[in-house]
mmCIF file with all atom_site columns, C-alpha atoms in Angstrom:
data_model
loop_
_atom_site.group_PDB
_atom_site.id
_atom_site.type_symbol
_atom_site.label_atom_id
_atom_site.label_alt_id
_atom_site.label_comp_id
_atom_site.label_asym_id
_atom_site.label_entity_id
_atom_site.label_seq_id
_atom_site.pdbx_PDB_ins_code
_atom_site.Cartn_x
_atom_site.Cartn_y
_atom_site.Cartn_z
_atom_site.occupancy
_atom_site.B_iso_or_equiv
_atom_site.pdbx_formal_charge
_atom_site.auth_seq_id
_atom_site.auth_comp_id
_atom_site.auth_asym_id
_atom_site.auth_atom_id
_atom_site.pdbx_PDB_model_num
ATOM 1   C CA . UNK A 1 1   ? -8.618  46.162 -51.859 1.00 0.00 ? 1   UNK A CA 1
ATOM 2   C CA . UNK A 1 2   ? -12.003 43.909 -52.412 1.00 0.00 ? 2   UNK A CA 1
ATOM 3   C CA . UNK A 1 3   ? -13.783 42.017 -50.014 1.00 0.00 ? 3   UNK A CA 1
ATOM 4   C CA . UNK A 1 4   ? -15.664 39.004 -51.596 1.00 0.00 ? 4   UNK A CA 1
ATOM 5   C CA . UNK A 1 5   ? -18.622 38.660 -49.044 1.00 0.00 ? 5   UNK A CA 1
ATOM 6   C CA . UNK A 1 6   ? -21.184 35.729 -50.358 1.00 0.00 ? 6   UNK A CA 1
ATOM 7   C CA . UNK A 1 7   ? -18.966 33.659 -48.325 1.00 0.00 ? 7   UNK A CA 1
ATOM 8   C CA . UNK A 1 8   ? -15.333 32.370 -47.318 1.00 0.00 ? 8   UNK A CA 1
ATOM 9   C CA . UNK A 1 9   ? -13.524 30.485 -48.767 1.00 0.00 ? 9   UNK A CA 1
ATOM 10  C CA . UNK A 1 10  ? -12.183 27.279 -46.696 1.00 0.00 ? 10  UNK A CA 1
ATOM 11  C CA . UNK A 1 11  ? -8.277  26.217 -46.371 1.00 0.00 ? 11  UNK A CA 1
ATOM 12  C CA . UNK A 1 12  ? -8.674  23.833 -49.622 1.00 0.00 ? 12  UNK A CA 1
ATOM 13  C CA . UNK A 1 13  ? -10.438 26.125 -51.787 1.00 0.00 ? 13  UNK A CA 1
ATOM 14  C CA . UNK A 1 14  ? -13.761 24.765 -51.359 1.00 0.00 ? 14  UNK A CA 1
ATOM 15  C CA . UNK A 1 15  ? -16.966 27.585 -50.257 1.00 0.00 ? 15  UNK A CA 1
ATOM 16  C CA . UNK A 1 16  ? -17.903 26.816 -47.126 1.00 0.00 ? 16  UNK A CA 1
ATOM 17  C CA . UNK A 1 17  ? -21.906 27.569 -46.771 1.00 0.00 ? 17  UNK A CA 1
ATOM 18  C CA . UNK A 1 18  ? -24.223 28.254 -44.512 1.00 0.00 ? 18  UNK A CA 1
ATOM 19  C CA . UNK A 1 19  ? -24.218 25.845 -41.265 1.00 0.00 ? 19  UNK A CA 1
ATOM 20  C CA . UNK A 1 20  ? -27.158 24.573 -39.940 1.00 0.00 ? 20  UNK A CA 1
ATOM 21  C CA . UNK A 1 21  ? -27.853 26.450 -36.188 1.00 0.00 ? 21  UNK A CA 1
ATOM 22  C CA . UNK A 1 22  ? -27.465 24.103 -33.006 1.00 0.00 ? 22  UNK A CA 1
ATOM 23  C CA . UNK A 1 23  ? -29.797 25.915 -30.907 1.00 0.00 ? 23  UNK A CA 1
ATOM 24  C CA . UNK A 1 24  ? -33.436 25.188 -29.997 1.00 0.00 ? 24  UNK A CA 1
ATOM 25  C CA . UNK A 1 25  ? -35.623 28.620 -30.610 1.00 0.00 ? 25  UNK A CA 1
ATOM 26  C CA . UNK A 1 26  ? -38.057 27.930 -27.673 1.00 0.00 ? 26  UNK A CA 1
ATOM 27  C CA . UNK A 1 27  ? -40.171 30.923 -28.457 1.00 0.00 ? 27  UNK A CA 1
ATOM 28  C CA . UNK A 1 28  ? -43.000 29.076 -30.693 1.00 0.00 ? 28  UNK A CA 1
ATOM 29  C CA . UNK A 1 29  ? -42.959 26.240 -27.599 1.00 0.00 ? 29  UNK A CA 1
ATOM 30  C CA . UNK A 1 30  ? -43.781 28.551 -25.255 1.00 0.00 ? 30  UNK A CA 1
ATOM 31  C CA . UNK A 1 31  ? -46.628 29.883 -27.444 1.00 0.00 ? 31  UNK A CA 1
ATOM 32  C CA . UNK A 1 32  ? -48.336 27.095 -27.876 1.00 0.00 ? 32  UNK A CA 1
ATOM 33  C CA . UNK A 1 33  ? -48.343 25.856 -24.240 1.00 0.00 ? 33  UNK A CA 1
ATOM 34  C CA . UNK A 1 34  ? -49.432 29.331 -23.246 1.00 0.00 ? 34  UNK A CA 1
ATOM 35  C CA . UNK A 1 35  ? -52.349 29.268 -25.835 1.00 0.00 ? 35  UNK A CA 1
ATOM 36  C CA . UNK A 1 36  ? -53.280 25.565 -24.319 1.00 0.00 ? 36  UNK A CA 1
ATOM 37  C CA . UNK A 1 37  ? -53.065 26.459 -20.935 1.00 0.00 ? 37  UNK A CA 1
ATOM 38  C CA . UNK A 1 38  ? -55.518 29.266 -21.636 1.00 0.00 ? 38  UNK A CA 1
ATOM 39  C CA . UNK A 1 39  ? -57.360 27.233 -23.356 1.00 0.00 ? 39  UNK A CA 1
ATOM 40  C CA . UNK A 1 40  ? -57.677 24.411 -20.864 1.00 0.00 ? 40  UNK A CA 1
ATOM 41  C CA . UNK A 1 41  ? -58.319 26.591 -18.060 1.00 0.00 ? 41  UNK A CA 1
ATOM 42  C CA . UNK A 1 42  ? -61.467 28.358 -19.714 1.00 0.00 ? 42  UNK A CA 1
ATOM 43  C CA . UNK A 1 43  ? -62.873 24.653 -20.424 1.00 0.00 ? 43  UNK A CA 1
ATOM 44  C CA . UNK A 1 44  ? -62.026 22.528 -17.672 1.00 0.00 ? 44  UNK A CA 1
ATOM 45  C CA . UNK A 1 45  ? -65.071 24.494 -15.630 1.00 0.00 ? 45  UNK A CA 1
ATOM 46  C CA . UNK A 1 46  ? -67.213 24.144 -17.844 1.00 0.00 ? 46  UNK A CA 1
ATOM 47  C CA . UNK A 1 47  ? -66.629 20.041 -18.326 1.00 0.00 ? 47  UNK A CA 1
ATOM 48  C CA . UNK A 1 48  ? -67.573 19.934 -14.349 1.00 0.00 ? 48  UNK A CA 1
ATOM 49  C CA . UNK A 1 49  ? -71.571 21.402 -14.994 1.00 0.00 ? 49  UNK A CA 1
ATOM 50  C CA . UNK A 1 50  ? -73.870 18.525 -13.708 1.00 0.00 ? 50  UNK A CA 1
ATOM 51  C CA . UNK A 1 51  ? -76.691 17.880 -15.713 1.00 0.00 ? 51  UNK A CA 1
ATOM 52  C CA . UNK A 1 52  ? -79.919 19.896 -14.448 1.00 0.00 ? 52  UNK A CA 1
ATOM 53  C CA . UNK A 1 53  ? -82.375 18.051 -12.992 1.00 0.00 ? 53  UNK A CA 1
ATOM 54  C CA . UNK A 1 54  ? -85.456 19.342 -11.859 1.00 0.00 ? 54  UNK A CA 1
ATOM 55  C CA . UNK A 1 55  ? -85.643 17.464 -8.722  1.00 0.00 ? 55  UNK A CA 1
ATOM 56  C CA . UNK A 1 56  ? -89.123 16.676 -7.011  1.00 0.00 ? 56  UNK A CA 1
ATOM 57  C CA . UNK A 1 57  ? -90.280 18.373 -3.416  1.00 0.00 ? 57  UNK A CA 1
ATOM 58  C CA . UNK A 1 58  ? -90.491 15.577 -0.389  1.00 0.00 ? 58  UNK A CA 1
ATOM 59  C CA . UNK A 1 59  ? -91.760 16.273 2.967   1.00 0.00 ? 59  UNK A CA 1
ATOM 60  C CA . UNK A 1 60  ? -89.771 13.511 4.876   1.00 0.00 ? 60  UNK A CA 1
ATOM 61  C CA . UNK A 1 61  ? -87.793 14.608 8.124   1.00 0.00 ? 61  UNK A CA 1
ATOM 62  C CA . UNK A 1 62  ? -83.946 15.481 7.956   1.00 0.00 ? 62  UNK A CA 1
ATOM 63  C CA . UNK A 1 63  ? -81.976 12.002 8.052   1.00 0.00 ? 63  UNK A CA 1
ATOM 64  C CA . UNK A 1 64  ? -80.047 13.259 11.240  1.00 0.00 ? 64  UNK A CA 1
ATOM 65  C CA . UNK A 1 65  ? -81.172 15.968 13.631  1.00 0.00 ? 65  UNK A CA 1
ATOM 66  C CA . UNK A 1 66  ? -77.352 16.907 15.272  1.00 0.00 ? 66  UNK A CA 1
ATOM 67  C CA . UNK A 1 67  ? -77.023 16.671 18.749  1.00 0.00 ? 67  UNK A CA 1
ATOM 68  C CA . UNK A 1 68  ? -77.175 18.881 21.568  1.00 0.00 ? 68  UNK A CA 1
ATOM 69  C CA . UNK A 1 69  ? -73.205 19.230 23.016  1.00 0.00 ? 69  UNK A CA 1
ATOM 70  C CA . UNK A 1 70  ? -72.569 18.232 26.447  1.00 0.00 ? 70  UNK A CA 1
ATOM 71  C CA . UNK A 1 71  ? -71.492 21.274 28.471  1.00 0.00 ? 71  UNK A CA 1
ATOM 72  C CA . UNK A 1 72  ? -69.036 20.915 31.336  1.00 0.00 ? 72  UNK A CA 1
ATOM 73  C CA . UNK A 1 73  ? -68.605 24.122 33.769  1.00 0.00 ? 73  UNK A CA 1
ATOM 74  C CA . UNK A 1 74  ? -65.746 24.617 36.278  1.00 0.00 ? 74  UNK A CA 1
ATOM 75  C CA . UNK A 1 75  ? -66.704 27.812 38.607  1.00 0.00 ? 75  UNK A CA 1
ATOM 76  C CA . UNK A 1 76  ? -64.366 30.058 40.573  1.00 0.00 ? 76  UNK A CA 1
ATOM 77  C CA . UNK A 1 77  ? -65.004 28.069 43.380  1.00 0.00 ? 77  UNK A CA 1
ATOM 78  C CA . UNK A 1 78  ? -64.136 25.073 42.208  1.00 0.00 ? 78  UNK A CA 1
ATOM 79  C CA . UNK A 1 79  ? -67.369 22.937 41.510  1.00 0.00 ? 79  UNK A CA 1
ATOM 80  C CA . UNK A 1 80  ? -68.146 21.391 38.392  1.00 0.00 ? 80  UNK A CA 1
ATOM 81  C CA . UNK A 1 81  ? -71.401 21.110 36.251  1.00 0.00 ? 81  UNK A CA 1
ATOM 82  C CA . UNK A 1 82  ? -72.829 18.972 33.793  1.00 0.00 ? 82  UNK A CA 1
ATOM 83  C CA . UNK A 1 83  ? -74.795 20.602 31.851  1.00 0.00 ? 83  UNK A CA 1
ATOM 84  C CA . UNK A 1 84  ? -76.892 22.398 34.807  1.00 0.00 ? 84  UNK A CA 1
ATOM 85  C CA . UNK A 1 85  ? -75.710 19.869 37.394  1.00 0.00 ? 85  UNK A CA 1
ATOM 86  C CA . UNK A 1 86  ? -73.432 20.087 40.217  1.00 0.00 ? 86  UNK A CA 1
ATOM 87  C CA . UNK A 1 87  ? -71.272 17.084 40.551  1.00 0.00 ? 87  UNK A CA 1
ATOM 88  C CA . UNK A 1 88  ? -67.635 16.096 41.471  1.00 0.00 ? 88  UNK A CA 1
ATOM 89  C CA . UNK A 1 89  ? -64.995 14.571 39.288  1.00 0.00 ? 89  UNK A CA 1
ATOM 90  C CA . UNK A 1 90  ? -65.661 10.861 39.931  1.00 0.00 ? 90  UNK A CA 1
ATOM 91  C CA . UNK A 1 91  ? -69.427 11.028 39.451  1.00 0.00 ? 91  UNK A CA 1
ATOM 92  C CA . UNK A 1 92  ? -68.920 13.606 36.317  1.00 0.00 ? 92  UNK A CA 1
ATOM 93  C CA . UNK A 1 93  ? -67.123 10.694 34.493  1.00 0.00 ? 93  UNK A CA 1
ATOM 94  C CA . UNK A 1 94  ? -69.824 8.002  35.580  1.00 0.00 ? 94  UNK A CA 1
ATOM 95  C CA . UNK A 1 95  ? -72.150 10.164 33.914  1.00 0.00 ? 95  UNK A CA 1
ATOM 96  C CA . UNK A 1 96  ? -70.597 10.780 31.271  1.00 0.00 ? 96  UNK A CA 1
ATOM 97  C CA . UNK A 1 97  ? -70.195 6.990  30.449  1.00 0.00 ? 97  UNK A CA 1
ATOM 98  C CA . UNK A 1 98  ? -73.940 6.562  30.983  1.00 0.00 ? 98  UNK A CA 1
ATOM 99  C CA . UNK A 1 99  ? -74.681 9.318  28.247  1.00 0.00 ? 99  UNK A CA 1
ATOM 100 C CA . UNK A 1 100 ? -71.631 7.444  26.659  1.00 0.00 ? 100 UNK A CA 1
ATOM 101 C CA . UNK A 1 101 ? -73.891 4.136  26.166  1.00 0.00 ? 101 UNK A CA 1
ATOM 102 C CA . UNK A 1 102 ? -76.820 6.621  24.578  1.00 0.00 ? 102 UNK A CA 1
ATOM 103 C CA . UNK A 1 103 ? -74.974 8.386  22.339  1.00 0.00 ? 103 UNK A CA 1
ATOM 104 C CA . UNK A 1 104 ? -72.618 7.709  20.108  1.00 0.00 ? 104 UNK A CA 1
ATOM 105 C CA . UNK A 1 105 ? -69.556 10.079 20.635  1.00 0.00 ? 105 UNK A CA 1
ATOM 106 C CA . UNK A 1 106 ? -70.676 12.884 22.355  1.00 0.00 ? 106 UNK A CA 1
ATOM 107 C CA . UNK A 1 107 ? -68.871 16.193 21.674  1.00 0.00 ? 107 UNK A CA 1
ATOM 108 C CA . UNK A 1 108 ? -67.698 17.807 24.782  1.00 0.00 ? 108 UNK A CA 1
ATOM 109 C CA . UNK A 1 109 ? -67.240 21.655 25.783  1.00 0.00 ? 109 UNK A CA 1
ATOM 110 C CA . UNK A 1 110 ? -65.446 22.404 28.740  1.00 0.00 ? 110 UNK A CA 1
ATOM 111 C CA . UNK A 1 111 ? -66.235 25.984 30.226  1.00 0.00 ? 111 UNK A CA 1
ATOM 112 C CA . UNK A 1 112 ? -63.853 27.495 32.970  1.00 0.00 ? 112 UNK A CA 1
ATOM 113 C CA . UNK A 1 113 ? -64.201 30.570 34.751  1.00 0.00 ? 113 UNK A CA 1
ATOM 114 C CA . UNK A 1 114 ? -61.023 32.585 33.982  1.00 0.00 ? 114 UNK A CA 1
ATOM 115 C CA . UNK A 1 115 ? -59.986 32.472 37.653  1.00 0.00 ? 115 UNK A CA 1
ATOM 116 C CA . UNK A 1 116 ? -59.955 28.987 37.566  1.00 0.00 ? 116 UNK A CA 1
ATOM 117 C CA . UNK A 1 117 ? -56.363 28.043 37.733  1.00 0.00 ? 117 UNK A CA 1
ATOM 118 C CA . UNK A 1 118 ? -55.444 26.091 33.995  1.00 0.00 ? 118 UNK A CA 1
ATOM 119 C CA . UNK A 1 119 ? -53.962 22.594 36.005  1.00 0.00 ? 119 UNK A CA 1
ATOM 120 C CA . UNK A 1 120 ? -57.336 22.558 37.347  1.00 0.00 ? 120 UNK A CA 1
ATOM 121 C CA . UNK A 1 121 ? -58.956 22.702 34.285  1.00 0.00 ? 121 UNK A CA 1
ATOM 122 C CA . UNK A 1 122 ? -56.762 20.599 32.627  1.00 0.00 ? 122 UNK A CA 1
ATOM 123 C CA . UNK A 1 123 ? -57.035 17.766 35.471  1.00 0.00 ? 123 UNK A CA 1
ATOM 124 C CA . UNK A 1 124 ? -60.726 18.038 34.860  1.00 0.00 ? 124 UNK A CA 1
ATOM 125 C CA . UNK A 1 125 ? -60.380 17.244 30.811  1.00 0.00 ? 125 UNK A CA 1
ATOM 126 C CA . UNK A 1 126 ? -57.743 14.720 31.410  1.00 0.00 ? 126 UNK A CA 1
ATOM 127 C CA . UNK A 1 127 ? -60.327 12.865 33.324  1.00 0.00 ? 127 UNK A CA 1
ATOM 128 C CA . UNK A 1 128 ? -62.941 13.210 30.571  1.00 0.00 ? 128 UNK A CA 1
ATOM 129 C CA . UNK A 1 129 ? -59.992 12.122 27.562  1.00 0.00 ? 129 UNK A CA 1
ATOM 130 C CA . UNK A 1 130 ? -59.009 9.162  29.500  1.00 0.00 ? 130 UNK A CA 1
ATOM 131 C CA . UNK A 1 131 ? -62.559 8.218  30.181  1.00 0.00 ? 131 UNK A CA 1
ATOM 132 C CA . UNK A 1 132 ? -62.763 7.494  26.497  1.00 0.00 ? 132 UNK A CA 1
ATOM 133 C CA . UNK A 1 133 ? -64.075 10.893 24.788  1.00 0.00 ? 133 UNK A CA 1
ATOM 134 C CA . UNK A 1 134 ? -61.655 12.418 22.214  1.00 0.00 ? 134 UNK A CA 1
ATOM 135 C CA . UNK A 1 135 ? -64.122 15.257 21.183  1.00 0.00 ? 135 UNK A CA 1
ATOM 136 C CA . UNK A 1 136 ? -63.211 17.725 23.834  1.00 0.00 ? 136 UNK A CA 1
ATOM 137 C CA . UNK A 1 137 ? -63.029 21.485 23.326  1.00 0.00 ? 137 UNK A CA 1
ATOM 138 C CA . UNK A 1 138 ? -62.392 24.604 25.235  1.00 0.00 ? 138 UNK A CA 1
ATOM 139 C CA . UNK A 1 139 ? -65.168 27.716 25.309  1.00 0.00 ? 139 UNK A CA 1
ATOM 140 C CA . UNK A 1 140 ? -64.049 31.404 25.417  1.00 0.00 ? 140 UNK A CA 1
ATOM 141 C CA . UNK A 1 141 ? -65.983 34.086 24.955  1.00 0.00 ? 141 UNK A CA 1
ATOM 142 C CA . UNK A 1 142 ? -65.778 36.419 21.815  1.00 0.00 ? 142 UNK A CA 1
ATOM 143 C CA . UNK A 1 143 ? -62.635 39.114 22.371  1.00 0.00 ? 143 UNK A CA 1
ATOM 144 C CA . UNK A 1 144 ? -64.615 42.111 21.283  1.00 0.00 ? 144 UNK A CA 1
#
């Protein structure tokens, strides 16, 4: 028995030969994208370096000196400060207002005593939102 093994021999006689393969190798794809991704990421930082400049010394004041926050303080007992002031509610918002008119969007910390109860507190920056000042924020102390 002999086995003829260069290739087969189709229904009509004829040698069939080698087919081309259907499938996509990938492999060398990948390769190169990996190599240019490399690439690319070790040179895009370096394409971002300004160009030094040796920049000259200037004694002129800072363009904007930042402002001092406006401190609200509800006590245990109920009263409320402006920054070391005692006022009530109605009065606390004319004020603010009037500061309002001098600055130009003050920011706004609200400090409450932790036996304060919280609808008190928030009645007392409901007041100060709807009088037109969207910069209000709550202080804690640190939880150390």
């Amino acid at each position: 028995m002999a086995m003829h093994i260069a290739g087969r021999r189709s229904e009509n006689g004829r040698r069939r030969g080698y087919r081309p393969m259907s499938e996509i190798n990938v492999t060398p794809f990948v390769d190169v994208m990996l190599v240019l991704l490399v690439i690319f990421m070790v040179t895009a930082p370096l394409l971002t370096v300004a160009v030094p400049v040796d920049l000259p010394k200037a004694k002129a004041a800072a363009v904007g000196k930042p402002e001092k926050p406006l401190i609200i303080s509800l006590q245990a007992d109920g009263r409320i400060y402006l920054q070391e002031t005692a006022l009530n509610t109605k009065t606390l918002i004319a004020r603010l207002k009037a500061i309002a008119k001098a600055r130009n969007n003050p920011r706004i910390f609200v400090r409450g005593d932790k036996t304060v109860p919280y609808g008190r507190v928030m009645q007392v920056m409901s007041s100060i939102s709807s009088a037109g000042f969207p910069k209000v924020a709550l202080v804690a102390e640190d939880g150390d």
